[in-house]
């Protein structure tokens, strides 16, 4: 008998056979592009730590979203940066706030593009935390009221999906109830269920001007060391009415993405966050890695782990490659 009888390299010998046996395929329609919207007109203010990304006024946002749509990108995720921040994040649930006006403009100008909104308070509070501060901590139940109001104003403005990212207990139920009571039974909730207190959000907090002014987010976001707790969070969110579940960040948490995919039969999303994006960009700018290959490999790994939906700042660039 000849050795070896098994030769896995046979199935790698040409591009044609590699194409034939490839298990994981990326599709632009599964990408969601996060975008940052600011007050003003004609504004496209580059975000230094996130090459290719900018804070956009609504007119520029419409252009950017139109381009993403033309490339087949599945949707956009909106983050608003208000002119005025206060203790109680009132800009987040102002029916005429920055995000609410952005949603209306997008629905008017790019009606077929899926608009997802981030429902968090941190961009709207003067202290940068994700809710009401009581005794130096974020008060869970007061914050639920803000989130429910914000999600409702997003739905009323025309948002296709609302996505709470605050990690308060009970937020999905509070949002579901507010939406249903107002007649928005059809608006789905994409819950940031397993959102970790991660160092990889650094560049985002610059982009969204949302860094906490004191302390950190560890009393509400999850401990990076925990996996079983993520399953509990996801179970609770499903029981409260979440339609889709998200894991965030993505690459350092692929085990959680895989566990989510194996345990729950709803679409699983993963957010390749700002730090993941910026690390790849920075290494590529130094000539240390190939940008396009690292981009596609990172996205493929996230999909292979079980994420059907990927939120990524590479959405347009990756769609162009596909
Ligand atoms: C809001 C929010 C954050 C991100 C998405 N929604 C920041 C945070 O929790 O501090 C991070 C996204 C990214 O890093 O790309 N709470």
CSV table of C-alpha atoms and ligand atoms in Angstrom, one decimal:
chain,number,residue,atom,x,y,z
A,1,UNK,CA,0.0,0.0,0.0
A,2,UNK,CA,1.2,3.5,-0.9
A,3,UNK,CA,1.5,6.1,1.8
A,4,UNK,CA,-0.3,8.5,2.3
A,5,UNK,CA,-3.6,7.3,0.9
A,6,UNK,CA,-5.3,10.5,2.2
A,7,UNK,CA,-4.0,13.6,0.4
A,8,UNK,CA,-6.1,16.7,1.4
A,9,UNK,CA,-4.0,18.7,-0.9
A,10,UNK,CA,-5.8,17.2,-3.9
A,11,UNK,CA,-8.7,19.5,-3.1
A,12,UNK,CA,-6.5,22.6,-3.0
A,13,UNK,CA,-4.6,22.1,-6.2
A,14,UNK,CA,-6.3,24.7,-8.4
A,15,UNK,CA,-8.5,27.8,-8.0
A,16,UNK,CA,-11.3,25.8,-9.7
A,17,UNK,CA,-11.3,23.0,-7.2
A,18,UNK,CA,-10.9,25.4,-4.2
A,19,UNK,CA,-13.9,27.3,-5.5
A,20,UNK,CA,-15.8,24.0,-5.7
A,21,UNK,CA,-15.2,22.9,-2.1
A,22,UNK,CA,-15.3,26.3,-0.4
A,23,UNK,CA,-17.6,26.1,2.7
A,24,UNK,CA,-18.1,29.8,3.5
A,25,UNK,CA,-19.2,32.5,1.2
A,26,UNK,CA,-19.5,36.2,2.0
A,27,UNK,CA,-22.4,38.2,0.6
A,28,UNK,CA,-22.7,42.0,0.6
A,29,UNK,CA,-26.4,41.6,1.5
A,30,UNK,CA,-25.3,40.2,4.9
A,31,UNK,CA,-23.2,43.3,5.7
A,32,UNK,CA,-24.4,46.3,7.7
A,33,UNK,CA,-22.4,49.5,7.5
A,34,UNK,CA,-22.2,51.6,10.7
A,35,UNK,CA,-22.5,55.4,10.0
A,36,UNK,CA,-22.1,58.5,12.2
A,37,UNK,CA,-24.4,61.4,11.6
A,38,UNK,CA,-23.8,65.0,12.8
A,39,UNK,CA,-25.7,68.3,12.6
A,40,UNK,CA,-24.9,70.7,9.7
A,41,UNK,CA,-24.6,70.5,6.0
A,42,UNK,CA,-21.9,69.4,3.6
A,43,UNK,CA,-20.0,67.9,6.5
A,44,UNK,CA,-17.7,65.0,6.0
A,45,UNK,CA,-15.3,65.1,8.9
A,46,UNK,CA,-12.8,62.3,8.8
A,47,UNK,CA,-12.3,60.1,11.9
A,48,UNK,CA,-8.6,60.0,12.4
A,49,UNK,CA,-8.4,56.6,14.0
A,50,UNK,CA,-10.8,55.0,11.4
A,51,UNK,CA,-9.4,55.6,7.9
A,52,UNK,CA,-12.2,55.9,5.3
A,53,UNK,CA,-14.8,56.7,7.9
A,54,UNK,CA,-16.2,60.2,8.7
A,55,UNK,CA,-18.8,62.0,10.7
A,56,UNK,CA,-21.5,62.9,8.1
A,57,UNK,CA,-24.1,65.6,8.0
A,58,UNK,CA,-27.5,64.2,6.8
A,59,UNK,CA,-27.0,65.3,3.2
A,60,UNK,CA,-23.6,63.5,3.1
A,61,UNK,CA,-25.1,60.5,5.0
A,62,UNK,CA,-27.6,60.1,2.2
A,63,UNK,CA,-24.9,60.0,-0.4
A,64,UNK,CA,-22.8,57.5,1.6
A,65,UNK,CA,-25.8,55.2,2.2
A,66,UNK,CA,-26.8,55.5,-1.4
A,67,UNK,CA,-23.3,54.2,-2.4
A,68,UNK,CA,-23.5,51.3,0.1
A,69,UNK,CA,-26.9,50.4,-1.3
A,70,UNK,CA,-25.7,50.5,-4.9
A,71,UNK,CA,-22.9,48.1,-3.9
A,72,UNK,CA,-25.5,45.7,-2.5
A,73,UNK,CA,-24.7,46.3,1.2
A,74,UNK,CA,-27.6,44.9,3.3
A,75,UNK,CA,-28.2,47.9,5.5
A,76,UNK,CA,-26.8,50.7,7.6
A,77,UNK,CA,-26.6,51.2,11.3
A,78,UNK,CA,-27.0,54.8,12.5
A,79,UNK,CA,-25.2,56.5,15.3
A,80,UNK,CA,-26.2,60.1,16.1
A,81,UNK,CA,-23.9,62.7,17.5
A,82,UNK,CA,-26.1,65.5,18.8
A,83,UNK,CA,-25.0,69.2,19.1
A,84,UNK,CA,-26.1,69.3,22.7
A,85,UNK,CA,-25.6,66.6,25.3
A,86,UNK,CA,-27.3,66.5,28.8
A,87,UNK,CA,-27.6,64.5,31.9
A,88,UNK,CA,-30.7,62.7,30.7
A,89,UNK,CA,-29.9,62.0,27.0
A,90,UNK,CA,-32.9,64.0,25.9
A,91,UNK,CA,-31.5,64.1,22.3
A,92,UNK,CA,-31.9,60.4,22.0
A,93,UNK,CA,-35.7,60.4,22.3
A,94,UNK,CA,-36.4,63.8,20.6
A,95,UNK,CA,-38.8,63.0,17.7
A,96,UNK,CA,-36.8,65.7,15.8
A,97,UNK,CA,-33.4,64.6,17.0
A,98,UNK,CA,-30.4,64.0,14.7
A,99,UNK,CA,-31.0,60.3,14.1
A,100,UNK,CA,-34.7,60.7,13.7
A,101,UNK,CA,-34.2,63.3,11.0
A,102,UNK,CA,-31.5,61.2,9.4
A,103,UNK,CA,-33.9,58.2,9.2
A,104,UNK,CA,-36.5,60.3,7.5
A,105,UNK,CA,-34.0,61.6,5.0
A,106,UNK,CA,-32.8,58.1,4.2
A,107,UNK,CA,-36.3,56.6,3.9
A,108,UNK,CA,-37.1,59.4,1.5
A,109,UNK,CA,-33.9,59.3,-0.6
A,110,UNK,CA,-32.9,55.6,-0.5
A,111,UNK,CA,-36.2,54.0,0.4
A,112,UNK,CA,-35.1,50.4,-0.3
A,113,UNK,CA,-32.1,50.5,2.0
A,114,UNK,CA,-32.6,48.8,5.4
A,115,UNK,CA,-32.1,51.3,8.2
A,116,UNK,CA,-31.1,49.9,11.5
A,117,UNK,CA,-30.7,52.3,14.5
A,118,UNK,CA,-28.5,52.0,17.6
A,119,UNK,CA,-30.7,52.8,20.6
A,120,UNK,CA,-28.0,53.6,23.1
A,121,UNK,CA,-27.8,56.8,25.2
A,122,UNK,CA,-24.1,57.2,25.5
A,123,UNK,CA,-23.7,59.6,22.6
A,124,UNK,CA,-26.4,61.8,24.1
A,125,UNK,CA,-25.3,62.1,27.7
A,126,UNK,CA,-23.0,64.8,29.1
A,127,UNK,CA,-21.3,62.1,31.2
A,128,UNK,CA,-20.9,59.5,28.4
A,129,UNK,CA,-22.6,56.7,30.2
A,130,UNK,CA,-25.4,54.6,28.7
A,131,UNK,CA,-28.1,55.7,31.1
A,132,UNK,CA,-29.3,57.7,34.1
A,133,UNK,CA,-26.6,58.2,36.7
A,134,UNK,CA,-27.8,57.6,40.3
A,135,UNK,CA,-25.1,57.2,43.0
A,136,UNK,CA,-22.3,57.0,40.5
A,137,UNK,CA,-23.8,54.1,38.6
A,138,UNK,CA,-26.2,53.7,35.7
A,139,UNK,CA,-29.7,53.2,37.1
A,140,UNK,CA,-31.3,50.3,35.2
A,141,UNK,CA,-35.0,50.9,35.4
A,142,UNK,CA,-35.0,54.7,34.8
A,143,UNK,CA,-32.8,54.0,31.7
A,144,UNK,CA,-35.4,51.6,30.3
A,145,UNK,CA,-37.8,54.4,30.0
A,146,UNK,CA,-35.4,56.4,27.9
A,147,UNK,CA,-34.6,53.5,25.7
A,148,UNK,CA,-38.3,52.6,25.0
A,149,UNK,CA,-39.0,56.3,24.1
A,150,UNK,CA,-35.9,56.4,21.8
A,151,UNK,CA,-36.7,53.2,20.0
A,152,UNK,CA,-40.3,54.4,19.5
A,153,UNK,CA,-39.2,57.7,17.9
A,154,UNK,CA,-36.8,55.7,15.6
A,155,UNK,CA,-39.7,53.5,14.5
A,156,UNK,CA,-42.0,56.5,14.0
A,157,UNK,CA,-39.3,58.1,11.9
A,158,UNK,CA,-39.2,55.0,9.7
A,159,UNK,CA,-36.4,52.8,11.1
A,160,UNK,CA,-36.7,49.2,9.8
A,161,UNK,CA,-34.9,47.6,12.8
A,162,UNK,CA,-34.0,48.9,16.2
A,163,UNK,CA,-30.9,47.7,18.0
A,164,UNK,CA,-30.4,48.3,21.7
A,165,UNK,CA,-26.8,48.3,22.7
A,166,UNK,CA,-26.9,49.5,26.3
A,167,UNK,CA,-26.9,46.1,28.2
A,168,UNK,CA,-29.6,47.2,30.7
A,169,UNK,CA,-31.6,44.3,32.1
A,170,UNK,CA,-35.1,44.1,30.6
A,171,UNK,CA,-34.5,46.5,27.7
A,172,UNK,CA,-35.8,44.3,25.0
A,173,UNK,CA,-39.1,43.8,26.8
A,174,UNK,CA,-39.4,47.5,27.5
A,175,UNK,CA,-38.8,48.4,23.9
A,176,UNK,CA,-41.1,45.6,22.6
A,177,UNK,CA,-43.9,46.8,24.8
A,178,UNK,CA,-43.5,50.5,23.7
A,179,UNK,CA,-43.4,49.5,20.1
A,180,UNK,CA,-46.4,47.2,20.3
A,181,UNK,CA,-48.5,49.7,22.3
A,182,UNK,CA,-47.9,52.3,19.6
A,183,UNK,CA,-48.8,50.0,16.7
A,184,UNK,CA,-45.2,49.1,15.7
A,185,UNK,CA,-45.7,45.3,16.1
A,186,UNK,CA,-43.8,44.8,12.8
A,187,UNK,CA,-40.6,46.5,13.8
A,188,UNK,CA,-37.9,43.9,14.6
A,189,UNK,CA,-35.4,44.1,17.4
A,190,UNK,CA,-31.8,43.2,16.9
A,191,UNK,CA,-30.4,43.0,20.4
A,192,UNK,CA,-26.8,43.5,21.2
A,193,UNK,CA,-27.2,40.6,23.6
A,194,UNK,CA,-23.6,39.6,24.4
A,195,UNK,CA,-21.8,43.0,24.4
A,196,UNK,CA,-18.6,42.9,26.3
A,197,UNK,CA,-16.8,45.7,28.1
A,198,UNK,CA,-14.1,45.8,25.5
A,199,UNK,CA,-10.9,47.8,24.8
A,200,UNK,CA,-11.7,47.4,21.1
A,201,UNK,CA,-14.3,50.2,21.2
A,202,UNK,CA,-11.6,52.9,21.6
A,203,UNK,CA,-11.8,54.4,18.1
A,204,UNK,CA,-15.6,54.4,18.1
A,205,UNK,CA,-15.7,56.5,21.2
A,206,UNK,CA,-13.7,59.1,19.4
A,207,UNK,CA,-15.9,58.8,16.4
A,208,UNK,CA,-19.1,59.1,18.4
A,209,UNK,CA,-17.7,61.4,21.1
A,210,UNK,CA,-19.1,59.0,23.7
A,211,UNK,CA,-16.2,58.1,26.0
A,212,UNK,CA,-17.4,57.9,29.7
A,213,UNK,CA,-16.3,60.9,31.6
A,214,UNK,CA,-15.7,58.9,34.8
A,215,UNK,CA,-15.4,55.2,35.5
A,216,UNK,CA,-16.1,52.6,32.8
A,217,UNK,CA,-18.9,50.4,31.6
A,218,UNK,CA,-18.1,47.3,33.6
A,219,UNK,CA,-21.3,47.4,35.7
A,220,UNK,CA,-23.4,46.9,32.6
A,221,UNK,CA,-21.3,45.5,29.7
A,222,UNK,CA,-20.1,41.9,30.1
A,223,UNK,CA,-16.9,40.6,31.5
A,224,UNK,CA,-14.6,39.4,28.6
A,225,UNK,CA,-13.9,36.3,30.6
A,226,UNK,CA,-17.5,35.0,30.5
A,227,UNK,CA,-19.0,32.7,27.9
A,228,UNK,CA,-21.9,30.9,29.7
A,229,UNK,CA,-23.2,34.3,30.9
A,230,UNK,CA,-23.5,35.3,27.2
A,231,UNK,CA,-25.9,32.4,26.6
A,232,UNK,CA,-28.0,33.5,29.5
A,233,UNK,CA,-28.1,37.1,28.1
A,234,UNK,CA,-29.2,35.7,24.8
A,235,UNK,CA,-31.8,33.5,26.3
A,236,UNK,CA,-33.3,36.4,28.2
A,237,UNK,CA,-33.4,38.6,25.2
A,238,UNK,CA,-35.2,36.0,23.1
A,239,UNK,CA,-37.7,35.4,25.9
A,240,UNK,CA,-38.3,39.2,26.0
A,241,UNK,CA,-39.0,39.3,22.2
A,242,UNK,CA,-35.7,39.8,20.4
A,243,UNK,CA,-35.8,38.8,16.8
A,244,UNK,CA,-32.1,38.7,16.2
A,245,UNK,CA,-29.1,38.4,18.5
A,246,UNK,CA,-25.7,40.1,18.3
A,247,UNK,CA,-22.3,39.3,19.7
A,248,UNK,CA,-19.9,42.2,20.0
A,249,UNK,CA,-16.9,42.5,19.4
A,250,UNK,CA,-16.5,39.8,16.8
A,251,UNK,CA,-13.0,38.4,16.3
A,252,UNK,CA,-12.0,38.2,19.9
A,253,UNK,CA,-15.3,36.5,20.6
A,254,UNK,CA,-15.7,33.9,17.8
A,255,UNK,CA,-16.4,31.2,20.4
A,256,UNK,CA,-19.4,33.2,21.6
A,257,UNK,CA,-20.6,33.6,17.9
A,258,UNK,CA,-20.3,29.9,17.4
A,259,UNK,CA,-22.2,29.1,20.7
A,260,UNK,CA,-24.9,31.6,19.7
A,261,UNK,CA,-25.3,29.9,16.3
A,262,UNK,CA,-25.4,26.4,17.8
A,263,UNK,CA,-27.8,27.3,20.6
A,264,UNK,CA,-30.4,29.6,19.1
A,265,UNK,CA,-32.4,29.3,15.9
A,266,UNK,CA,-32.6,33.1,15.1
A,267,UNK,CA,-30.3,35.1,12.9
A,268,UNK,CA,-27.0,35.8,14.6
A,269,UNK,CA,-25.1,39.0,14.0
A,270,UNK,CA,-21.6,39.9,15.0
A,271,UNK,CA,-20.1,43.4,15.1
A,272,UNK,CA,-16.6,43.8,13.9
A,273,UNK,CA,-15.9,46.8,16.0
A,274,UNK,CA,-13.8,49.9,15.5
A,275,UNK,CA,-10.7,48.6,17.2
A,276,UNK,CA,-10.8,45.4,15.1
A,277,UNK,CA,-11.1,47.6,11.9
A,278,UNK,CA,-8.4,50.1,13.0
A,279,UNK,CA,-5.9,47.4,13.9
A,280,UNK,CA,-6.1,45.9,10.4
A,281,UNK,CA,-5.9,49.4,8.9
A,282,UNK,CA,-2.9,50.4,11.0
A,283,UNK,CA,-1.0,47.2,10.3
A,284,UNK,CA,-1.7,47.6,6.6
A,285,UNK,CA,-0.6,51.3,6.6
A,286,UNK,CA,2.7,50.1,8.0
A,287,UNK,CA,3.0,47.6,5.3
A,288,UNK,CA,2.8,44.7,7.8
A,289,UNK,CA,-0.2,43.0,6.4
A,290,UNK,CA,-2.2,43.1,3.1
A,291,UNK,CA,-5.3,45.1,3.7
A,292,UNK,CA,-7.6,43.4,1.3
A,293,UNK,CA,-6.6,39.9,2.3
A,294,UNK,CA,-6.8,40.6,6.0
A,295,UNK,CA,-10.2,42.3,5.5
A,296,UNK,CA,-11.7,39.3,3.7
A,297,UNK,CA,-10.1,36.8,6.0
A,298,UNK,CA,-11.4,38.5,9.1
A,299,UNK,CA,-14.9,38.7,7.6
A,300,UNK,CA,-14.8,35.1,6.5
A,301,UNK,CA,-13.8,33.9,9.9
A,302,UNK,CA,-16.7,35.7,11.5
A,303,UNK,CA,-19.1,34.2,9.0
A,304,UNK,CA,-17.5,30.7,9.4
A,305,UNK,CA,-18.0,30.9,13.2
A,306,UNK,CA,-21.8,31.3,12.6
A,307,UNK,CA,-22.6,35.0,12.1
A,308,UNK,CA,-25.2,35.4,9.4
A,309,UNK,CA,-25.1,39.2,9.6
A,310,UNK,CA,-21.8,41.2,10.0
A,311,UNK,CA,-21.7,44.8,11.1
A,312,UNK,CA,-18.5,46.1,9.6
A,313,UNK,CA,-16.8,49.4,8.7
A,314,UNK,CA,-15.4,47.3,5.7
A,315,UNK,CA,-18.9,46.8,4.3
A,316,UNK,CA,-18.3,48.9,1.2
A,317,UNK,CA,-14.7,47.8,0.5
A,318,UNK,CA,-15.6,44.2,1.0
A,319,UNK,CA,-18.7,44.5,-1.2
A,320,UNK,CA,-16.5,45.9,-4.0
A,321,UNK,CA,-14.2,42.8,-3.7
A,322,UNK,CA,-17.1,40.4,-4.0
B,1,LIG,C1,-22.9,52.4,22.2
B,1,LIG,C2,-22.0,51.6,21.3
B,1,LIG,C3,-20.6,51.4,21.3
B,1,LIG,C4,-20.3,50.7,20.2
B,1,LIG,C5,-21.5,50.5,19.5
B,1,LIG,N1,-22.6,51.0,20.2
B,1,LIG,C6,-19.6,51.9,22.2
B,1,LIG,C7,-19.6,51.5,23.6
B,1,LIG,O1,-20.3,50.7,24.1
B,1,LIG,O2,-18.7,52.2,24.3
B,1,LIG,C8,-19.0,50.4,19.7
B,1,LIG,C9,-18.8,50.1,18.3
B,1,LIG,C10,-17.4,50.1,17.8
B,1,LIG,O3,-16.4,50.1,18.5
B,1,LIG,O4,-17.3,50.1,16.5
B,1,LIG,N2,-23.0,52.0,23.5
